[in-house]
Amino acid sequence: MTRILLLNSGPHSDASHGYRLAMEAIAASGIDNAQITERDLVKSPIPPIGRDYAIALTSQTAPDAKAFEWSERLIAELEQHDMLFIVTPMHNFTVPAALKLWLDHVIRINRSFHATPQGKVGLIKDRPTFVLVSSGGFHVGERAKQADFLTPYLRYALASIGISDVHFFPLQGLVFGPEAVAQAVREARQQLSGKLPLAIVCL
Ligand SMILES: Cc1cc2nc3c(=O)[nH]c(=O)nc-3n(C[C@H](O)[C@H](O)[C@H](O)COP(=O)(O)O)c2cc1C
């Protein structure tokens, strides 16, 4: 059985192009007995970072303290899955707020990373991670006329906790009408169909 954690972080939830393509790609990948856990970060929001969490994070607080309840839940959920699939729109050149909040709960000192003089050392086991990035304009390639802070940021943030087997797939030009959408989906589908089965073989 392959356990897949699917984080959906856009406002369109299961109507988004990214979500539909992710589900289609997983179904077509030939994964034996895939068990998908869906966490919709917009429909079922996780709590904002409050003062209790901020204080606990910067003091010697036990991992089972109430302040870490959500952080602990989200980290444990990540650890219990073999593969991570992130469906995200680009919002103002980077990750949407809902995904940033998930990262703020999951990237936690002495739980998901250690701080060393050489920098952060991740404590989470690496796992194949697929990120479908939807954008209204273009953020990759010749037609990109905007900065992409999403890809380097998310790659760096995940690497800080130990997840570096990360593959990004753009789904772009989504505001340019149905033909542009169809082409974007075709291209992303093709890229995914080449990469997804390879990652599964390595699991
Ligand atoms: C608040 C907000 C900010 C956005 N910022 C960007 C942006 O910086 N660049 C871009 O190309 N599209 C931007 N968009 C458009 C979305 O990325 C696009 O509509 C979305 O990815 C649609 O994909 P989906 O159907 O997979 O959710 C933004 C949309 C919203 C709602």
PDB file of C-alpha atoms and ligand atoms in Angstrom:
ATOM      1  CA  MET A   1       0.000   0.000   0.000  1.00  0.00           C
ATOM      2  CA  THR A   2       1.260   3.512  -0.841  1.00  0.00           C
ATOM      3  CA  ARG A   3       0.019   6.251   1.427  1.00  0.00           C
ATOM      4  CA  ILE A   4      -0.241   9.615  -0.283  1.00  0.00           C
ATOM      5  CA  LEU A   5      -0.818  12.881   1.533  1.00  0.00           C
ATOM      6  CA  LEU A   6      -2.492  15.357  -0.813  1.00  0.00           C
ATOM      7  CA  LEU A   7      -2.360  18.957   0.365  1.00  0.00           C
ATOM      8  CA  ASN A   8      -4.780  21.153  -1.526  1.00  0.00           C
ATOM      9  CA  SER A   9      -4.060  24.790  -0.812  1.00  0.00           C
ATOM     10  CA  GLY A  10      -6.060  26.825  -3.330  1.00  0.00           C
ATOM     11  CA  PRO A  11      -9.425  28.576  -2.974  1.00  0.00           C
ATOM     12  CA  HIS A  12     -11.008  26.458  -5.729  1.00  0.00           C
ATOM     13  CA  SER A  13     -10.567  23.279  -3.663  1.00  0.00           C
ATOM     14  CA  ASP A  14     -11.635  20.189  -5.632  1.00  0.00           C
ATOM     15  CA  ALA A  15     -12.779  22.325  -8.599  1.00  0.00           C
ATOM     16  CA  SER A  16      -9.234  23.531  -9.275  1.00  0.00           C
ATOM     17  CA  HIS A  17      -7.396  22.411 -12.379  1.00  0.00           C
ATOM     18  CA  GLY A  18      -4.462  21.415 -10.187  1.00  0.00           C
ATOM     19  CA  TYR A  19      -6.519  19.172  -7.920  1.00  0.00           C
ATOM     20  CA  ARG A  20      -8.271  17.418 -10.809  1.00  0.00           C
ATOM     21  CA  LEU A  21      -5.003  16.789 -12.579  1.00  0.00           C
ATOM     22  CA  ALA A  22      -3.342  15.512  -9.401  1.00  0.00           C
ATOM     23  CA  MET A  23      -6.132  12.984  -8.827  1.00  0.00           C
ATOM     24  CA  GLU A  24      -6.047  11.911 -12.456  1.00  0.00           C
ATOM     25  CA  ALA A  25      -2.244  11.510 -12.390  1.00  0.00           C
ATOM     26  CA  ILE A  26      -2.337   9.399  -9.235  1.00  0.00           C
ATOM     27  CA  ALA A  27      -5.061   7.176 -10.712  1.00  0.00           C
ATOM     28  CA  ALA A  28      -3.123   6.761 -13.967  1.00  0.00           C
ATOM     29  CA  SER A  29       0.248   6.170 -12.321  1.00  0.00           C
ATOM     30  CA  GLY A  30      -0.342   2.511 -11.615  1.00  0.00           C
ATOM     31  CA  ILE A  31       0.269   2.914  -7.888  1.00  0.00           C
ATOM     32  CA  ASP A  32      -0.768  -0.317  -6.269  1.00  0.00           C
ATOM     33  CA  ASN A  33      -3.392   0.174  -3.639  1.00  0.00           C
ATOM     34  CA  ALA A  34      -2.991   3.944  -3.229  1.00  0.00           C
ATOM     35  CA  GLN A  35      -4.463   5.328  -0.062  1.00  0.00           C
ATOM     36  CA  ILE A  36      -4.957   9.074  -0.403  1.00  0.00           C
ATOM     37  CA  THR A  37      -5.395  11.369   2.583  1.00  0.00           C
ATOM     38  CA  GLU A  38      -6.717  14.714   1.429  1.00  0.00           C
ATOM     39  CA  ARG A  39      -6.085  17.809   3.499  1.00  0.00           C
ATOM     40  CA  ASP A  40      -7.865  20.826   2.064  1.00  0.00           C
ATOM     41  CA  LEU A  41      -6.152  23.778   3.716  1.00  0.00           C
ATOM     42  CA  VAL A  42      -8.823  26.253   2.589  1.00  0.00           C
ATOM     43  CA  LYS A  43     -12.059  24.318   3.155  1.00  0.00           C
ATOM     44  CA  SER A  44     -10.859  23.047   6.535  1.00  0.00           C
ATOM     45  CA  PRO A  45      -8.478  25.756   7.718  1.00  0.00           C
ATOM     46  CA  ILE A  46      -5.829  25.054  10.291  1.00  0.00           C
ATOM     47  CA  PRO A  47      -5.558  27.625  13.108  1.00  0.00           C
ATOM     48  CA  PRO A  48      -3.359  30.689  12.698  1.00  0.00           C
ATOM     49  CA  ILE A  49      -0.079  30.925  14.553  1.00  0.00           C
ATOM     50  CA  GLY A  50      -1.035  32.297  17.970  1.00  0.00           C
ATOM     51  CA  ARG A  51       1.010  33.683  20.834  1.00  0.00           C
ATOM     52  CA  ASP A  52       1.014  30.373  22.730  1.00  0.00           C
ATOM     53  CA  TYR A  53       2.635  28.632  19.755  1.00  0.00           C
ATOM     54  CA  ALA A  54       5.139  31.455  19.233  1.00  0.00           C
ATOM     55  CA  ILE A  55       6.141  31.321  22.913  1.00  0.00           C
ATOM     56  CA  ALA A  56       6.328  27.512  22.974  1.00  0.00           C
ATOM     57  CA  LEU A  57       8.493  27.511  19.872  1.00  0.00           C
ATOM     58  CA  THR A  58      11.101  29.769  21.427  1.00  0.00           C
ATOM     59  CA  SER A  59      11.171  28.174  24.886  1.00  0.00           C
ATOM     60  CA  GLN A  60      11.783  24.716  26.323  1.00  0.00           C
ATOM     61  CA  THR A  61       8.254  23.396  25.879  1.00  0.00           C
ATOM     62  CA  ALA A  62       7.351  19.704  25.904  1.00  0.00           C
ATOM     63  CA  PRO A  63       6.351  18.308  22.489  1.00  0.00           C
ATOM     64  CA  ASP A  64       3.015  17.155  23.897  1.00  0.00           C
ATOM     65  CA  ALA A  65       2.085  20.653  25.130  1.00  0.00           C
ATOM     66  CA  LYS A  66      -1.311  21.988  24.027  1.00  0.00           C
ATOM     67  CA  ALA A  67       0.400  24.781  22.092  1.00  0.00           C
ATOM     68  CA  PHE A  68       1.913  22.180  19.757  1.00  0.00           C
ATOM     69  CA  GLU A  69      -1.282  20.216  19.209  1.00  0.00           C
ATOM     70  CA  TRP A  70      -1.808  21.251  15.584  1.00  0.00           C
ATOM     71  CA  SER A  71       1.865  21.266  14.753  1.00  0.00           C
ATOM     72  CA  GLU A  72       2.202  17.752  16.165  1.00  0.00           C
ATOM     73  CA  ARG A  73      -0.881  16.555  14.285  1.00  0.00           C
ATOM     74  CA  LEU A  74       0.335  17.909  10.947  1.00  0.00           C
ATOM     75  CA  ILE A  75       3.901  16.640  11.354  1.00  0.00           C
ATOM     76  CA  ALA A  76       2.671  13.177  12.383  1.00  0.00           C
ATOM     77  CA  GLU A  77       0.347  13.138   9.378  1.00  0.00           C
ATOM     78  CA  LEU A  78       3.257  13.952   7.088  1.00  0.00           C
ATOM     79  CA  GLU A  79       5.399  11.233   8.680  1.00  0.00           C
ATOM     80  CA  GLN A  80       2.677   8.622   8.214  1.00  0.00           C
ATOM     81  CA  HIS A  81       2.635   9.007   4.412  1.00  0.00           C
ATOM     82  CA  ASP A  82       5.037   7.626   1.836  1.00  0.00           C
ATOM     83  CA  MET A  83       4.486  10.387  -0.659  1.00  0.00           C
ATOM     84  CA  LEU A  84       3.487  14.034  -0.578  1.00  0.00           C
ATOM     85  CA  PHE A  85       1.455  15.725  -3.305  1.00  0.00           C
ATOM     86  CA  ILE A  86       1.012  19.487  -3.006  1.00  0.00           C
ATOM     87  CA  VAL A  87      -1.554  21.230  -5.174  1.00  0.00           C
ATOM     88  CA  THR A  88      -0.989  24.957  -4.990  1.00  0.00           C
ATOM     89  CA  PRO A  89      -1.834  28.102  -6.873  1.00  0.00           C
ATOM     90  CA  MET A  90       0.687  30.906  -7.159  1.00  0.00           C
ATOM     91  CA  HIS A  91      -0.582  33.856  -5.154  1.00  0.00           C
ATOM     92  CA  ASN A  92       1.331  37.073  -5.640  1.00  0.00           C
ATOM     93  CA  PHE A  93       4.455  35.300  -6.841  1.00  0.00           C
ATOM     94  CA  THR A  94       4.687  32.806  -3.989  1.00  0.00           C
ATOM     95  CA  VAL A  95       2.762  30.203  -1.974  1.00  0.00           C
ATOM     96  CA  PRO A  96      -0.808  31.043  -0.875  1.00  0.00           C
ATOM     97  CA  ALA A  97      -1.312  31.965   2.772  1.00  0.00           C
ATOM     98  CA  ALA A  98      -2.948  28.607   3.569  1.00  0.00           C
ATOM     99  CA  LEU A  99       0.139  26.669   2.496  1.00  0.00           C
ATOM    100  CA  LYS A 100       2.462  29.092   4.287  1.00  0.00           C
ATOM    101  CA  LEU A 101       0.483  28.459   7.467  1.00  0.00           C
ATOM    102  CA  TRP A 102       0.897  24.666   7.045  1.00  0.00           C
ATOM    103  CA  LEU A 103       4.656  25.234   6.697  1.00  0.00           C
ATOM    104  CA  ASP A 104       4.697  27.401   9.828  1.00  0.00           C
ATOM    105  CA  HIS A 105       3.148  24.538  11.802  1.00  0.00           C
ATOM    106  CA  VAL A 106       5.320  21.831  10.276  1.00  0.00           C
ATOM    107  CA  ILE A 107       8.759  23.472  10.236  1.00  0.00           C
ATOM    108  CA  ARG A 108       9.403  23.289  13.973  1.00  0.00           C
ATOM    109  CA  ILE A 109      12.711  23.483  15.807  1.00  0.00           C
ATOM    110  CA  ASN A 110      13.750  20.270  17.632  1.00  0.00           C
ATOM    111  CA  ARG A 111      10.860  18.389  16.051  1.00  0.00           C
ATOM    112  CA  SER A 112      11.187  18.593  12.276  1.00  0.00           C
ATOM    113  CA  PHE A 113      14.653  20.178  12.207  1.00  0.00           C
ATOM    114  CA  HIS A 114      17.679  20.787  14.435  1.00  0.00           C
ATOM    115  CA  ALA A 115      19.471  24.111  14.395  1.00  0.00           C
ATOM    116  CA  THR A 116      23.225  23.572  14.133  1.00  0.00           C
ATOM    117  CA  PRO A 117      26.136  25.976  13.622  1.00  0.00           C
ATOM    118  CA  GLN A 118      26.120  24.785  10.005  1.00  0.00           C
ATOM    119  CA  GLY A 119      22.439  25.558   9.565  1.00  0.00           C
ATOM    120  CA  LYS A 120      19.193  23.618   9.831  1.00  0.00           C
ATOM    121  CA  VAL A 121      19.321  19.807   9.672  1.00  0.00           C
ATOM    122  CA  GLY A 122      16.061  18.140   8.709  1.00  0.00           C
ATOM    123  CA  LEU A 123      14.599  15.393  10.910  1.00  0.00           C
ATOM    124  CA  ILE A 124      11.841  14.189   8.591  1.00  0.00           C
ATOM    125  CA  LYS A 125      12.546  11.202   6.346  1.00  0.00           C
ATOM    126  CA  ASP A 126      12.790  12.215   2.717  1.00  0.00           C
ATOM    127  CA  ARG A 127       9.926  11.069   0.461  1.00  0.00           C
ATOM    128  CA  PRO A 128       8.886  11.660  -3.147  1.00  0.00           C
ATOM    129  CA  THR A 129       7.093  14.977  -3.297  1.00  0.00           C
ATOM    130  CA  PHE A 130       5.155  16.362  -6.243  1.00  0.00           C
ATOM    131  CA  VAL A 131       4.106  19.985  -6.445  1.00  0.00           C
ATOM    132  CA  LEU A 132       1.572  21.147  -9.029  1.00  0.00           C
ATOM    133  CA  VAL A 133       1.842  24.919  -9.300  1.00  0.00           C
ATOM    134  CA  SER A 134      -1.098  26.675 -10.993  1.00  0.00           C
ATOM    135  CA  SER A 135      -0.736  30.237 -12.184  1.00  0.00           C
ATOM    136  CA  GLY A 136      -2.979  32.597 -14.071  1.00  0.00           C
ATOM    137  CA  GLY A 137      -0.006  33.974 -15.997  1.00  0.00           C
ATOM    138  CA  PHE A 138       3.260  32.217 -16.768  1.00  0.00           C
ATOM    139  CA  HIS A 139       5.934  31.637 -14.144  1.00  0.00           C
ATOM    140  CA  VAL A 140       8.298  29.271 -16.012  1.00  0.00           C
ATOM    141  CA  GLY A 141       9.789  29.468 -19.479  1.00  0.00           C
ATOM    142  CA  GLU A 142       9.993  32.100 -22.186  1.00  0.00           C
ATOM    143  CA  ARG A 143       6.540  33.558 -21.598  1.00  0.00           C
ATOM    144  CA  ALA A 144       7.172  34.178 -17.885  1.00  0.00           C
ATOM    145  CA  LYS A 145       7.078  37.903 -17.185  1.00  0.00           C
ATOM    146  CA  GLN A 146       6.859  37.634 -13.420  1.00  0.00           C
ATOM    147  CA  ALA A 147       9.174  36.457 -10.655  1.00  0.00           C
ATOM    148  CA  ASP A 148       8.655  32.970  -9.265  1.00  0.00           C
ATOM    149  CA  PHE A 149       9.386  33.025  -5.534  1.00  0.00           C
ATOM    150  CA  LEU A 150       7.145  29.999  -4.988  1.00  0.00           C
ATOM    151  CA  THR A 151       9.391  27.293  -6.425  1.00  0.00           C
ATOM    152  CA  PRO A 152      12.704  28.258  -4.759  1.00  0.00           C
ATOM    153  CA  TYR A 153      10.978  29.095  -1.485  1.00  0.00           C
ATOM    154  CA  LEU A 154       9.026  25.865  -1.220  1.00  0.00           C
ATOM    155  CA  ARG A 155      12.044  23.791  -2.281  1.00  0.00           C
ATOM    156  CA  TYR A 156      14.167  25.464   0.408  1.00  0.00           C
ATOM    157  CA  ALA A 157      11.480  25.238   3.104  1.00  0.00           C
ATOM    158  CA  LEU A 158      10.883  21.508   2.520  1.00  0.00           C
ATOM    159  CA  ALA A 159      14.616  20.801   2.363  1.00  0.00           C
ATOM    160  CA  SER A 160      15.031  22.432   5.777  1.00  0.00           C
ATOM    161  CA  ILE A 161      13.049  19.568   7.331  1.00  0.00           C
ATOM    162  CA  GLY A 162      14.665  16.844   5.210  1.00  0.00           C
ATOM    163  CA  ILE A 163      12.397  16.630   2.172  1.00  0.00           C
ATOM    164  CA  SER A 164      14.526  17.170  -0.911  1.00  0.00           C
ATOM    165  CA  ASP A 165      13.112  14.666  -3.422  1.00  0.00           C
ATOM    166  CA  VAL A 166      10.793  17.365  -4.734  1.00  0.00           C
ATOM    167  CA  HIS A 167       9.457  17.678  -8.295  1.00  0.00           C
ATOM    168  CA  PHE A 168       7.640  20.769  -9.553  1.00  0.00           C
ATOM    169  CA  PHE A 169       5.100  20.803 -12.388  1.00  0.00           C
ATOM    170  CA  PRO A 170       3.774  24.099 -13.738  1.00  0.00           C
ATOM    171  CA  LEU A 171       0.176  24.458 -14.798  1.00  0.00           C
ATOM    172  CA  GLN A 172       0.283  27.936 -16.212  1.00  0.00           C
ATOM    173  CA  GLY A 173      -1.513  30.480 -18.354  1.00  0.00           C
ATOM    174  CA  LEU A 174      -4.837  29.513 -16.769  1.00  0.00           C
ATOM    175  CA  VAL A 175      -6.500  32.902 -17.323  1.00  0.00           C
ATOM    176  CA  PHE A 176      -5.986  32.845 -21.091  1.00  0.00           C
ATOM    177  CA  GLY A 177      -9.124  30.912 -21.975  1.00  0.00           C
ATOM    178  CA  PRO A 178     -10.165  27.295 -22.470  1.00  0.00           C
ATOM    179  CA  GLU A 179      -7.621  26.482 -25.174  1.00  0.00           C
ATOM    180  CA  ALA A 180      -4.736  27.758 -23.030  1.00  0.00           C
ATOM    181  CA  VAL A 181      -6.053  25.756 -20.073  1.00  0.00           C
ATOM    182  CA  ALA A 182      -6.353  22.607 -22.171  1.00  0.00           C
ATOM    183  CA  GLN A 183      -2.790  23.026 -23.399  1.00  0.00           C
ATOM    184  CA  ALA A 184      -1.457  23.684 -19.875  1.00  0.00           C
ATOM    185  CA  VAL A 185      -3.190  20.552 -18.607  1.00  0.00           C
ATOM    186  CA  ARG A 186      -1.851  18.485 -21.525  1.00  0.00           C
ATOM    187  CA  GLU A 187       1.716  19.619 -20.870  1.00  0.00           C
ATOM    188  CA  ALA A 188       1.555  19.061 -17.117  1.00  0.00           C
ATOM    189  CA  ARG A 189      -0.107  15.663 -17.628  1.00  0.00           C
ATOM    190  CA  GLN A 190       2.688  14.596 -19.939  1.00  0.00           C
ATOM    191  CA  GLN A 191       5.403  15.727 -17.506  1.00  0.00           C
ATOM    192  CA  LEU A 192       3.665  13.978 -14.620  1.00  0.00           C
ATOM    193  CA  SER A 193       3.206  10.729 -16.511  1.00  0.00           C
ATOM    194  CA  GLY A 194       6.972  10.600 -17.064  1.00  0.00           C
ATOM    195  CA  LYS A 195       7.941  11.363 -13.461  1.00  0.00           C
ATOM    196  CA  LEU A 196       5.275   9.879 -11.186  1.00  0.00           C
ATOM    197  CA  PRO A 197       5.789   6.168 -11.992  1.00  0.00           C
ATOM    198  CA  LEU A 198       9.578   6.550 -11.630  1.00  0.00           C
ATOM    199  CA  ALA A 199       9.190   7.978  -8.133  1.00  0.00           C
ATOM    200  CA  ILE A 200       6.855   5.169  -7.177  1.00  0.00           C
ATOM    201  CA  VAL A 201       9.371   2.524  -8.244  1.00  0.00           C
ATOM    202  CA  CYS A 202      11.841   4.127  -5.810  1.00  0.00           C
ATOM    203  CA  LEU A 203       9.456   3.984  -2.848  1.00  0.00           C
TER     204      LEU A 203
HETATM  205  C1  LIG B   1      -4.976  36.319  -4.462  1.00  0.00           C
HETATM  206  C2  LIG B   1      -4.528  35.796  -5.798  1.00  0.00           C
HETATM  207  C3  LIG B   1      -3.245  36.093  -6.228  1.00  0.00           C
HETATM  208  C4  LIG B   1      -2.796  35.621  -7.452  1.00  0.00           C
HETATM  209  N1  LIG B   1      -1.516  35.870  -7.829  1.00  0.00           N
HETATM  210  C5  LIG B   1      -1.046  35.389  -8.994  1.00  0.00           C
HETATM  211  C6  LIG B   1       0.314  35.615  -9.396  1.00  0.00           C
HETATM  212  O1  LIG B   1       1.119  36.193  -8.694  1.00  0.00           O
HETATM  213  N2  LIG B   1       0.699  35.120 -10.587  1.00  0.00           N
HETATM  214  C7  LIG B   1      -0.138  34.437 -11.421  1.00  0.00           C
HETATM  215  O2  LIG B   1       0.283  34.017 -12.503  1.00  0.00           O
HETATM  216  N3  LIG B   1      -1.429  34.183 -11.064  1.00  0.00           N
HETATM  217  C8  LIG B   1      -1.892  34.649  -9.881  1.00  0.00           C
HETATM  218  N4  LIG B   1      -3.193  34.389  -9.503  1.00  0.00           N
HETATM  219  C9  LIG B   1      -4.022  33.511 -10.351  1.00  0.00           C
HETATM  220  C10 LIG B   1      -4.005  32.076  -9.825  1.00  0.00           C
HETATM  221  O3  LIG B   1      -2.695  31.560  -9.694  1.00  0.00           O
HETATM  222  C11 LIG B   1      -4.811  31.161 -10.736  1.00  0.00           C
HETATM  223  O4  LIG B   1      -6.078  31.688 -10.914  1.00  0.00           O
HETATM  224  C12 LIG B   1      -4.926  29.794 -10.123  1.00  0.00           C
HETATM  225  O5  LIG B   1      -3.699  29.236 -10.051  1.00  0.00           O
HETATM  226  C13 LIG B   1      -5.926  28.898 -10.833  1.00  0.00           C
HETATM  227  O6  LIG B   1      -5.490  27.557 -10.740  1.00  0.00           O
HETATM  228  P1  LIG B   1      -6.366  26.382 -10.163  1.00  0.00           P
HETATM  229  O7  LIG B   1      -7.581  26.263 -11.033  1.00  0.00           O
HETATM  230  O8  LIG B   1      -5.505  25.165 -10.246  1.00  0.00           O
HETATM  231  O9  LIG B   1      -6.664  26.762  -8.730  1.00  0.00           O
HETATM  232  C14 LIG B   1      -3.665  34.844  -8.285  1.00  0.00           C
HETATM  233  C15 LIG B   1      -4.965  34.557  -7.831  1.00  0.00           C
HETATM  234  C16 LIG B   1      -5.394  35.011  -6.612  1.00  0.00           C
HETATM  235  C17 LIG B   1      -6.774  34.654  -6.143  1.00  0.00           C
END
